[in-house]
Coordinates of C-alpha atoms and ligand atoms in Angstrom, one line a residue:
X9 CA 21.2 -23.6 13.3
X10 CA 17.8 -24.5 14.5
X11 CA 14.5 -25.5 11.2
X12 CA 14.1 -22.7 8.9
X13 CA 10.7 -20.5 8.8
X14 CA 12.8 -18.9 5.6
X15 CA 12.6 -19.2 1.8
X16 CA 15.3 -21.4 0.2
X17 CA 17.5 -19.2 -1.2
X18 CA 17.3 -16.0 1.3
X19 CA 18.0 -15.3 4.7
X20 CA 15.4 -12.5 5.0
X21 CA 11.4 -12.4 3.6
X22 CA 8.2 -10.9 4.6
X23 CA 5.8 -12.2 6.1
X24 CA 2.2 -11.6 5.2
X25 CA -0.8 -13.0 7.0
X26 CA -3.2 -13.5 5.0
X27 CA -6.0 -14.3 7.9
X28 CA -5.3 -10.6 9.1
X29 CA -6.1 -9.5 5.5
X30 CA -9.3 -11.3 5.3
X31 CA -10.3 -9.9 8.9
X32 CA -9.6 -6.7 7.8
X33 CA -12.0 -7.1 4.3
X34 CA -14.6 -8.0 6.5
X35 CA -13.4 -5.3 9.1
X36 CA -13.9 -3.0 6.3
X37 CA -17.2 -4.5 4.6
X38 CA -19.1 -3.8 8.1
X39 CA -18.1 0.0 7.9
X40 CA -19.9 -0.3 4.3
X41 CA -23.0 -0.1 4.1
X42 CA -24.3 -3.1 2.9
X43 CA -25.7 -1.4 -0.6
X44 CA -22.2 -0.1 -1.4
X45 CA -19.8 -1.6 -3.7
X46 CA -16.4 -2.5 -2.4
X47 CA -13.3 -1.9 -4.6
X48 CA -10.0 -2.8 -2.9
X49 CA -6.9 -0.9 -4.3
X50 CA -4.0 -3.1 -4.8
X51 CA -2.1 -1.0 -6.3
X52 CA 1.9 -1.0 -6.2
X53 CA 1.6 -4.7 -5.6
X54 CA -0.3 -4.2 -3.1
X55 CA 1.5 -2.2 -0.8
X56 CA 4.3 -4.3 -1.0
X57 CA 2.2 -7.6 0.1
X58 CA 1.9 -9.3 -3.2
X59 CA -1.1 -8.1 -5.5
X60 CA -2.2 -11.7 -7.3
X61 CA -2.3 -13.7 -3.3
X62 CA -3.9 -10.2 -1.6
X63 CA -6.6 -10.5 -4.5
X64 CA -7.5 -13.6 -4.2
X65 CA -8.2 -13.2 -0.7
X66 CA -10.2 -10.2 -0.9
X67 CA -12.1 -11.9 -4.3
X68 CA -13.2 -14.5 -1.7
X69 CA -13.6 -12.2 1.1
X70 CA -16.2 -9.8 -0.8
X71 CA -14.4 -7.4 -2.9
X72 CA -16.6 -6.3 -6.1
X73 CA -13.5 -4.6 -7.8
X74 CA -10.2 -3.9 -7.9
X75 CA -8.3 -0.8 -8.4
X76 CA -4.5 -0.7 -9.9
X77 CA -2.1 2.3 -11.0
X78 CA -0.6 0.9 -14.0
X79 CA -1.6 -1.2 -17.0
X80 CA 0.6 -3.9 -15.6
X81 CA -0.5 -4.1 -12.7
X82 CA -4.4 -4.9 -14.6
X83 CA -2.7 -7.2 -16.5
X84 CA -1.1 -9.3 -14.5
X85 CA -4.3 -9.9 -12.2
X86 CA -6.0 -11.0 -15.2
X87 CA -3.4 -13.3 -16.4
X88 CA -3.8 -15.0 -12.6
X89 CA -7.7 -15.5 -13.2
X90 CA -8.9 -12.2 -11.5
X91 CA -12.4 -11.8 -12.8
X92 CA -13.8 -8.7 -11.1
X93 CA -13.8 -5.6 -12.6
X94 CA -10.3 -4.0 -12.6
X95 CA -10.6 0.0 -12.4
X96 CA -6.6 1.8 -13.9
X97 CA -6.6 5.2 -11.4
X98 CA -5.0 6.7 -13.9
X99 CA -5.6 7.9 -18.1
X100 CA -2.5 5.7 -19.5
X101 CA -0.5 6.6 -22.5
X102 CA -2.5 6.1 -25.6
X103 CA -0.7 3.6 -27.2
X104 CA -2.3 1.3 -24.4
X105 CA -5.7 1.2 -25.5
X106 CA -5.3 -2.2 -27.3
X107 CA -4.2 -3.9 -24.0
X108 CA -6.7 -2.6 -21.9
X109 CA -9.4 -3.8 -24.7
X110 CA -7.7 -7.3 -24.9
X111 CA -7.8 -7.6 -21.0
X112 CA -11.3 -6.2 -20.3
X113 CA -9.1 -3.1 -17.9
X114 CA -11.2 0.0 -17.1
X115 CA -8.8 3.3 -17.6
X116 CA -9.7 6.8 -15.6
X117 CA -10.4 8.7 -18.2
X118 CA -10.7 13.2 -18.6
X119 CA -9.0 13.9 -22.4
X120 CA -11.8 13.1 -25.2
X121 CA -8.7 12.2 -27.7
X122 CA -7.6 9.1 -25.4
X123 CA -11.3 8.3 -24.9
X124 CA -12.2 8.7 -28.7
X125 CA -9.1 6.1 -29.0
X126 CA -10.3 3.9 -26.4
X127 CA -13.6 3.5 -28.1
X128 CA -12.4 2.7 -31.2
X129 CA -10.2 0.3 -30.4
X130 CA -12.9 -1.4 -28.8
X131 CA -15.1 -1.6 -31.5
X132 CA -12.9 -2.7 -33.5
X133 CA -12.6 -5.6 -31.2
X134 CA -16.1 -6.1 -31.3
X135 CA -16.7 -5.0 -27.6
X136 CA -17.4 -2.0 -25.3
X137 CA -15.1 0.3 -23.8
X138 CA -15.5 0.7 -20.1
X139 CA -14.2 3.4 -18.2
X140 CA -14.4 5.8 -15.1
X141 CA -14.9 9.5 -15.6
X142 CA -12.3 11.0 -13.1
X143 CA -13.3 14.5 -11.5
X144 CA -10.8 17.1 -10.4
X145 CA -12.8 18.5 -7.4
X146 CA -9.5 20.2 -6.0
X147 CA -6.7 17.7 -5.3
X148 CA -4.9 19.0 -8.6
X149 CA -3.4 15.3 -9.7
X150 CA -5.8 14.3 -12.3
X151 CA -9.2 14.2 -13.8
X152 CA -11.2 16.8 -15.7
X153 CA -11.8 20.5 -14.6
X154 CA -15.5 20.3 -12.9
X155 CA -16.6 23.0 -15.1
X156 CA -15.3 20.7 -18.3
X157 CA -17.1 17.9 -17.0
X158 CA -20.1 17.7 -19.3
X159 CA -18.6 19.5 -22.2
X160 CA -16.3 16.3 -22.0
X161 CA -18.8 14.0 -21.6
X162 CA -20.9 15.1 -24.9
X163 CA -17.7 15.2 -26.8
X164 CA -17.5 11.2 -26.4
X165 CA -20.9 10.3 -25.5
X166 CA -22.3 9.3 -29.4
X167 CA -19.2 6.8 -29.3
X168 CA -20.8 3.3 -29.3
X169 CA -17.7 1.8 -28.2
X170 CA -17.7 3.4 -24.7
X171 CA -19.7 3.1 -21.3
X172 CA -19.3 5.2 -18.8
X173 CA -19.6 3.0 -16.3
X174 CA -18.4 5.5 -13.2
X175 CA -17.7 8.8 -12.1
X176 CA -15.3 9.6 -9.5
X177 CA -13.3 12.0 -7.4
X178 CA -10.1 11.7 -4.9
X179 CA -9.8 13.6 -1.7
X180 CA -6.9 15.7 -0.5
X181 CA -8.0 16.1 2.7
X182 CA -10.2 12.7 4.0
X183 CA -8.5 11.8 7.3
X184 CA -8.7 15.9 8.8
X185 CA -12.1 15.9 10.5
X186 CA -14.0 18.5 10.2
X187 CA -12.2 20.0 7.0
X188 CA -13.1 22.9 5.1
X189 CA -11.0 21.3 2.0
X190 CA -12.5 18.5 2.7
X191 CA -16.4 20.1 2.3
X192 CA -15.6 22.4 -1.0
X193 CA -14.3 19.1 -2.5
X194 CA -17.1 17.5 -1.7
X195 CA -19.8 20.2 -2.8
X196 CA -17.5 20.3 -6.4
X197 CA -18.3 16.3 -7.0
X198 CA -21.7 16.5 -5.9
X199 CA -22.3 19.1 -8.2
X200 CA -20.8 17.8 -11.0
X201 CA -22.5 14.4 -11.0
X202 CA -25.5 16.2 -10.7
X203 CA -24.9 18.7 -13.5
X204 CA -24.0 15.4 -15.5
X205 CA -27.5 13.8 -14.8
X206 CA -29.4 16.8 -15.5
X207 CA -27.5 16.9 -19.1
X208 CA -29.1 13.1 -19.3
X209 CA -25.8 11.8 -18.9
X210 CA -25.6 8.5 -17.0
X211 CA -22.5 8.3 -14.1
X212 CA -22.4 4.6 -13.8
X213 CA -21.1 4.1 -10.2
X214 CA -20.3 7.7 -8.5
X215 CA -17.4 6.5 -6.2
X216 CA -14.9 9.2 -4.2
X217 CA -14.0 7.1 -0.4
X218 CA -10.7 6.0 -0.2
X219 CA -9.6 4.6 3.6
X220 CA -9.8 7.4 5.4
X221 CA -13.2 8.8 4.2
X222 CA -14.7 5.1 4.5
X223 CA -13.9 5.5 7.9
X224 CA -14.8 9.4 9.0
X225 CA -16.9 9.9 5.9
X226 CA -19.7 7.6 5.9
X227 CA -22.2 9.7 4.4
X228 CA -20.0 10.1 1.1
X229 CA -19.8 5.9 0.7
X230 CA -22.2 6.6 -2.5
X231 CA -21.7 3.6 -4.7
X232 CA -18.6 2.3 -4.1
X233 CA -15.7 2.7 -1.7
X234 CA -11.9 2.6 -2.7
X235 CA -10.4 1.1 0.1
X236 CA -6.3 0.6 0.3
X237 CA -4.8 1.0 3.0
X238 CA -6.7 -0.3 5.3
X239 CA -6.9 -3.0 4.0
X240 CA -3.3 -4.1 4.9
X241 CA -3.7 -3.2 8.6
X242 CA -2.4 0.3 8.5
X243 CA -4.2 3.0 9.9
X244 CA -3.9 5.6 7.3
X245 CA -4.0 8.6 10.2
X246 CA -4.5 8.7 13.9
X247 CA -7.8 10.2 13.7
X248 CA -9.1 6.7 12.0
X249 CA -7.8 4.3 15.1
X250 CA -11.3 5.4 17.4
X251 CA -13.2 3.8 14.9
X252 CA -12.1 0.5 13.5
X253 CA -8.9 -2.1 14.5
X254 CA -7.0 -3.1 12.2
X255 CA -4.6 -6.4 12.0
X256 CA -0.9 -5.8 10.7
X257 CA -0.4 -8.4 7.5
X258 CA 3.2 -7.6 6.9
X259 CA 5.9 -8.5 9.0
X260 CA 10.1 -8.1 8.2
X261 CA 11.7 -10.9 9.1
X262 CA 15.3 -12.6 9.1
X263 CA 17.9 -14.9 10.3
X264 CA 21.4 -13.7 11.6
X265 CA 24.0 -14.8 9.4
X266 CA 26.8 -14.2 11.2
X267 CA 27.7 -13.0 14.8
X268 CA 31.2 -11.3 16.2
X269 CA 32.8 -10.3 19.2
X270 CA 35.1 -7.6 18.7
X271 CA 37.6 -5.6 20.5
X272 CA 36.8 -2.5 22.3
X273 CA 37.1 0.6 19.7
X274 CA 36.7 -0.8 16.7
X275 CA 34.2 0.3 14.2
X276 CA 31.1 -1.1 12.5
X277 CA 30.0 -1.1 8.8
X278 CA 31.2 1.6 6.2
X279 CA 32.1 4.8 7.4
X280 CA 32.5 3.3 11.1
X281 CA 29.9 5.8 12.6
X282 CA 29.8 3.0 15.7
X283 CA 32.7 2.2 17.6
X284 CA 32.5 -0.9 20.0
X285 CA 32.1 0.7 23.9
X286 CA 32.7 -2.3 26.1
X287 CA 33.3 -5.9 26.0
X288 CA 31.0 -8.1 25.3
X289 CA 28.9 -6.4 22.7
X290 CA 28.1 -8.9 20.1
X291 CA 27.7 -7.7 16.6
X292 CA 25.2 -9.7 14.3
X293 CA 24.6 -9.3 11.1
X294 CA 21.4 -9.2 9.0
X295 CA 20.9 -9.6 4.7
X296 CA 18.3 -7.0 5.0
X297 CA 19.6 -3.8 3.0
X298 CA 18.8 -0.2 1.7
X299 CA 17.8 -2.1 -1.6
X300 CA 15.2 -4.3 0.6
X301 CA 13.6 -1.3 1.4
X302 CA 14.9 -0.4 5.0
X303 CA 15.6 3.1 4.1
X304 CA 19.8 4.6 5.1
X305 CA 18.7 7.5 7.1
X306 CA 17.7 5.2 10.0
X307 CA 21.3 4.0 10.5
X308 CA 21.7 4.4 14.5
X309 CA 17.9 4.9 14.6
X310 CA 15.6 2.1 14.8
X311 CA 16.0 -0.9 16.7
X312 CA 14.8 -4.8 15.8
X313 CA 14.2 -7.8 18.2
X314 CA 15.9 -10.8 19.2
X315 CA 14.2 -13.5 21.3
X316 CA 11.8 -11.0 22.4
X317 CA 14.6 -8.6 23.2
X318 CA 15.0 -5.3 21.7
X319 CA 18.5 -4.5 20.2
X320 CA 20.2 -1.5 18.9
X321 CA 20.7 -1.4 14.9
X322 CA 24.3 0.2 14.3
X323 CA 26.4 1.4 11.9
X324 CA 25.7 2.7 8.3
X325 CA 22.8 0.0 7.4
X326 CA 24.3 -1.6 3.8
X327 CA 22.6 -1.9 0.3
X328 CA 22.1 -5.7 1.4
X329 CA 23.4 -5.8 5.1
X330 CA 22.9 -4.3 8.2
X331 CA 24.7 -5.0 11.9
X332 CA 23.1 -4.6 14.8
X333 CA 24.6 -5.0 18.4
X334 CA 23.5 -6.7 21.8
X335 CA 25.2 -7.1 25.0
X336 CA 26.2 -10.4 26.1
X337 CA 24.2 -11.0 29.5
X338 CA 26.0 -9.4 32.8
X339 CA 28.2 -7.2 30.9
X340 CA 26.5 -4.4 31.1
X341 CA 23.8 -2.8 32.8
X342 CA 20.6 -3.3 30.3
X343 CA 19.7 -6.5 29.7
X344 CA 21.5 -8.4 27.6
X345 CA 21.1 -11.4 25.4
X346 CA 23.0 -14.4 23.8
X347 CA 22.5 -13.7 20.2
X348 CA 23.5 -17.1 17.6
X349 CA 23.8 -17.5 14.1
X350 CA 20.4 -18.3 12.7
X351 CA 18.6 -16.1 15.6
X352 CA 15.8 -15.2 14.1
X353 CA 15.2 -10.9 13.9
X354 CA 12.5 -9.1 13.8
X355 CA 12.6 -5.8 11.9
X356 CA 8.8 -5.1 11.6
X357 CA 6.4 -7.2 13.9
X358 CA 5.7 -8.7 16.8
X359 CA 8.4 -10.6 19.1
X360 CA 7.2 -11.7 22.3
X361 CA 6.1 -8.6 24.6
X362 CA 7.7 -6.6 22.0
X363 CA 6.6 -5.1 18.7
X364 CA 7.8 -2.4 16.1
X365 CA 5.2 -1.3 13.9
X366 CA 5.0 0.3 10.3
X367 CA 3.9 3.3 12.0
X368 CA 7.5 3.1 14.5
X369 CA 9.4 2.8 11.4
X370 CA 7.4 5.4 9.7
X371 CA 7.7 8.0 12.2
X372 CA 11.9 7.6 12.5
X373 CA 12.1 7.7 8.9
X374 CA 9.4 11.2 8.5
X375 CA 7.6 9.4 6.3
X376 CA 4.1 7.4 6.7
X377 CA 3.0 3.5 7.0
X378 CA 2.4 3.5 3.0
X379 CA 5.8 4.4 1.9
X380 CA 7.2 2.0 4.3
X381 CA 5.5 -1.0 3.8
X382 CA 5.8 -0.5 -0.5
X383 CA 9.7 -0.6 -0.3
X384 CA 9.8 -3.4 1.9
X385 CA 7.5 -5.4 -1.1
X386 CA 10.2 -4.4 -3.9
X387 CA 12.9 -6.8 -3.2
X388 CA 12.0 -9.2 -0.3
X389 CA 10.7 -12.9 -0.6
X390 CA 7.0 -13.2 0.5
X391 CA 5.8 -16.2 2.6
X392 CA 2.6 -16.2 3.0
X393 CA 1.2 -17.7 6.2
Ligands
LIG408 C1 -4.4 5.0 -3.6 C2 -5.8 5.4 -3.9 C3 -6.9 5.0 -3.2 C4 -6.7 4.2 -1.9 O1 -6.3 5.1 -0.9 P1 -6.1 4.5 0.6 O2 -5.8 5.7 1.4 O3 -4.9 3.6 0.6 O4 -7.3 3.8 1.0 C5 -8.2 5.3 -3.6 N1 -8.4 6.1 -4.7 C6 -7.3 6.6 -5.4 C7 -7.6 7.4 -6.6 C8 -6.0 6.3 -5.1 O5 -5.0 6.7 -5.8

């Protein structure tokens, strides 16, 4: 079995290049204008590349914040030495309050009874309470009404343990050009922060970009963009490509752990929804699972590369395991190729002249880039090279 680019313990990892990430900060930072504030969002562990590394990088790379979903999430970035400010996208449960406080996290905030207990908790502490107003302008997740805004706003405003220290939005709609969903949501934040100003109510940073409207959106950059996916190399829709190129920082990667010849007929994996057609069809076999984040329903349906070669996955793919299948060379009319234990496979990246991309696997699975490259972050070793 030839050296191994693996961890110690695993025959399968992902590999995430963390050059491309810092090419696609600065990527990012020259569609910002240079007055803006950059927040990267790495949330959900980054998209699956490993939130504490990705940080770091971006920290370096110009970041001015960071953006996470869960109070976890903020705290583990702080317990790795993250010192920028760390903005929570979302009003946690109230029984949180005390770790945000302790670890300086910034919570979304649009109910006055979690931002009355927010305050005092920080008081209490001896500090200030920072946190970002969040604006319903029409997605319908979260954030407050924008006809509650200011009523909201005066109900917490004589606490001294708060500072509102910004005021944003999210858009449904950012990546459709030339959306009429897009527009109303806009005119809703605009004139809300406005309203909020003329009741003498400061906004702190007014922030509402995420990928796709730092892209297409330019004019709505404000104070600070929220960038995410981007970031990671993914273009979150085909109408952003035109206008900015991206680097992929997450590649699937394993070795072949074992390789077979069988007889003509006989079936592969659970099930045995593949049947062996001729001789000479090697099956291999790759620790790379449902569980790893290769989703079941593209058993049959995707393919991954072998010394540059693209081969057929087959059979039900495994919680752990899945087989995939290559014809030895001259038995049959494609192409074939001399697959060996400790080949090495690639399941998302480049091989040679080939490549399958998070968007290939996305599309077979009628999802998009996001949702892939998250589940294959849950269980996978990272390298990072
Ligand atoms: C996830 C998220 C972002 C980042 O979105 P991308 O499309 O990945 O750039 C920005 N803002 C909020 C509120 C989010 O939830």
């Amino acid at each position: 079995m030839s050296e191994c680019s693996c961890p110690d313990n695993r025959w399968s990892w992902v590999e995430i290049d963390l050059g491309a990430l810092r090419n696609n900060v600065r990527a990012f930072r020259e569609q910002i204008n240079p007055r803006v504030r950059m927040m990267c969002v790495v949330k959900a562990d980054a998209y699956g590349h490993g939130a504490v590394r990705c940080a770091e990088v971006m920290s370096r790379a110009g970041a001015h914040q960071f953006a996470v979903a869960t109070v976890d999430e903020g705290v583990e970035l702080r317990k790795a030495g993250i010192a920028e400010p760390i903005l929570l996208l979302s009003q946690p449960p109230v029984t949180s309050v005390q770790t945000l406080v302790d670890y300086d996290i910034m919570p979304s905030v649009y109910r006055s009874d979690f931002a009355l207990a927010f305050g005092e908790c920080a008081a209490a502490s001896g500090k200030i309470g920072k946190y970002h107003l969040a604006i319903d302008s029409g997605m319908n997740r979260i954030g407050v009404r924008p006809e509650d805004a200011v009523e909201l706003r005066r109900s917490i405003d004589f606490h001294r343990g708060l500072e509102c220290a910004g005021t944003f939005t999210h858009f449904a709609t950012a990546d459709t050009p030339d959306d009429w969903d897009f527009t109303l949501q806009v005119k809703r934040f605009t004139e809300t922060v406005k309203a909020l100003k003329a009741a003498g109510l400061s906004c702190g940073l007014v922030h509402c970009d995420n990928t796709p409207g730092t892209i297409l959106h330019k004019e709505m950059q404000m104070d600070m963009c929220r960038v995410g996916v981007g970031l990671y190399g993914m273009q979150p829709a085909p109408s952003t490509a035109p206008y900015i190129d991206l680097e992929p920082v997450m590649s699937v990667m394993a070795r072949v752990t074992r390789v077979s010849e069988p007889e003509v007929g006989e079936g592969v994996g659970y099930g045995m929804t593949y049947r062996i057609p001729h001789k000479g069809t090697q099956i291999a076999t790759v620790n790379i699972g449902y569980a790893d984040g290769l989703a079941r329903e593209l058993s049959n349906h995707m393919e991954v590369l072998v010394k540059g070669t693209r081969c057929r996955q087959v059979g039900n793919i495994c919680m752990d395991q899945f087989m995939f299948c290559a014809d030895k060379p001259g038995t049959a009319l494609r192409r074939g190729v001399e697959v060996e234990e400790g080949d090495v496979v690639t399941v998302i990246g480049r091989d040679g002249a080939e490549e399958i991309t998070m968007d290939d696997m996305a599309a077979a699975r009628h999802t998009i880039n996001y949702e892939v490259a998250c589940d294959f972050g849950l269980r996978l070793e990272k390298l990072y090279v």
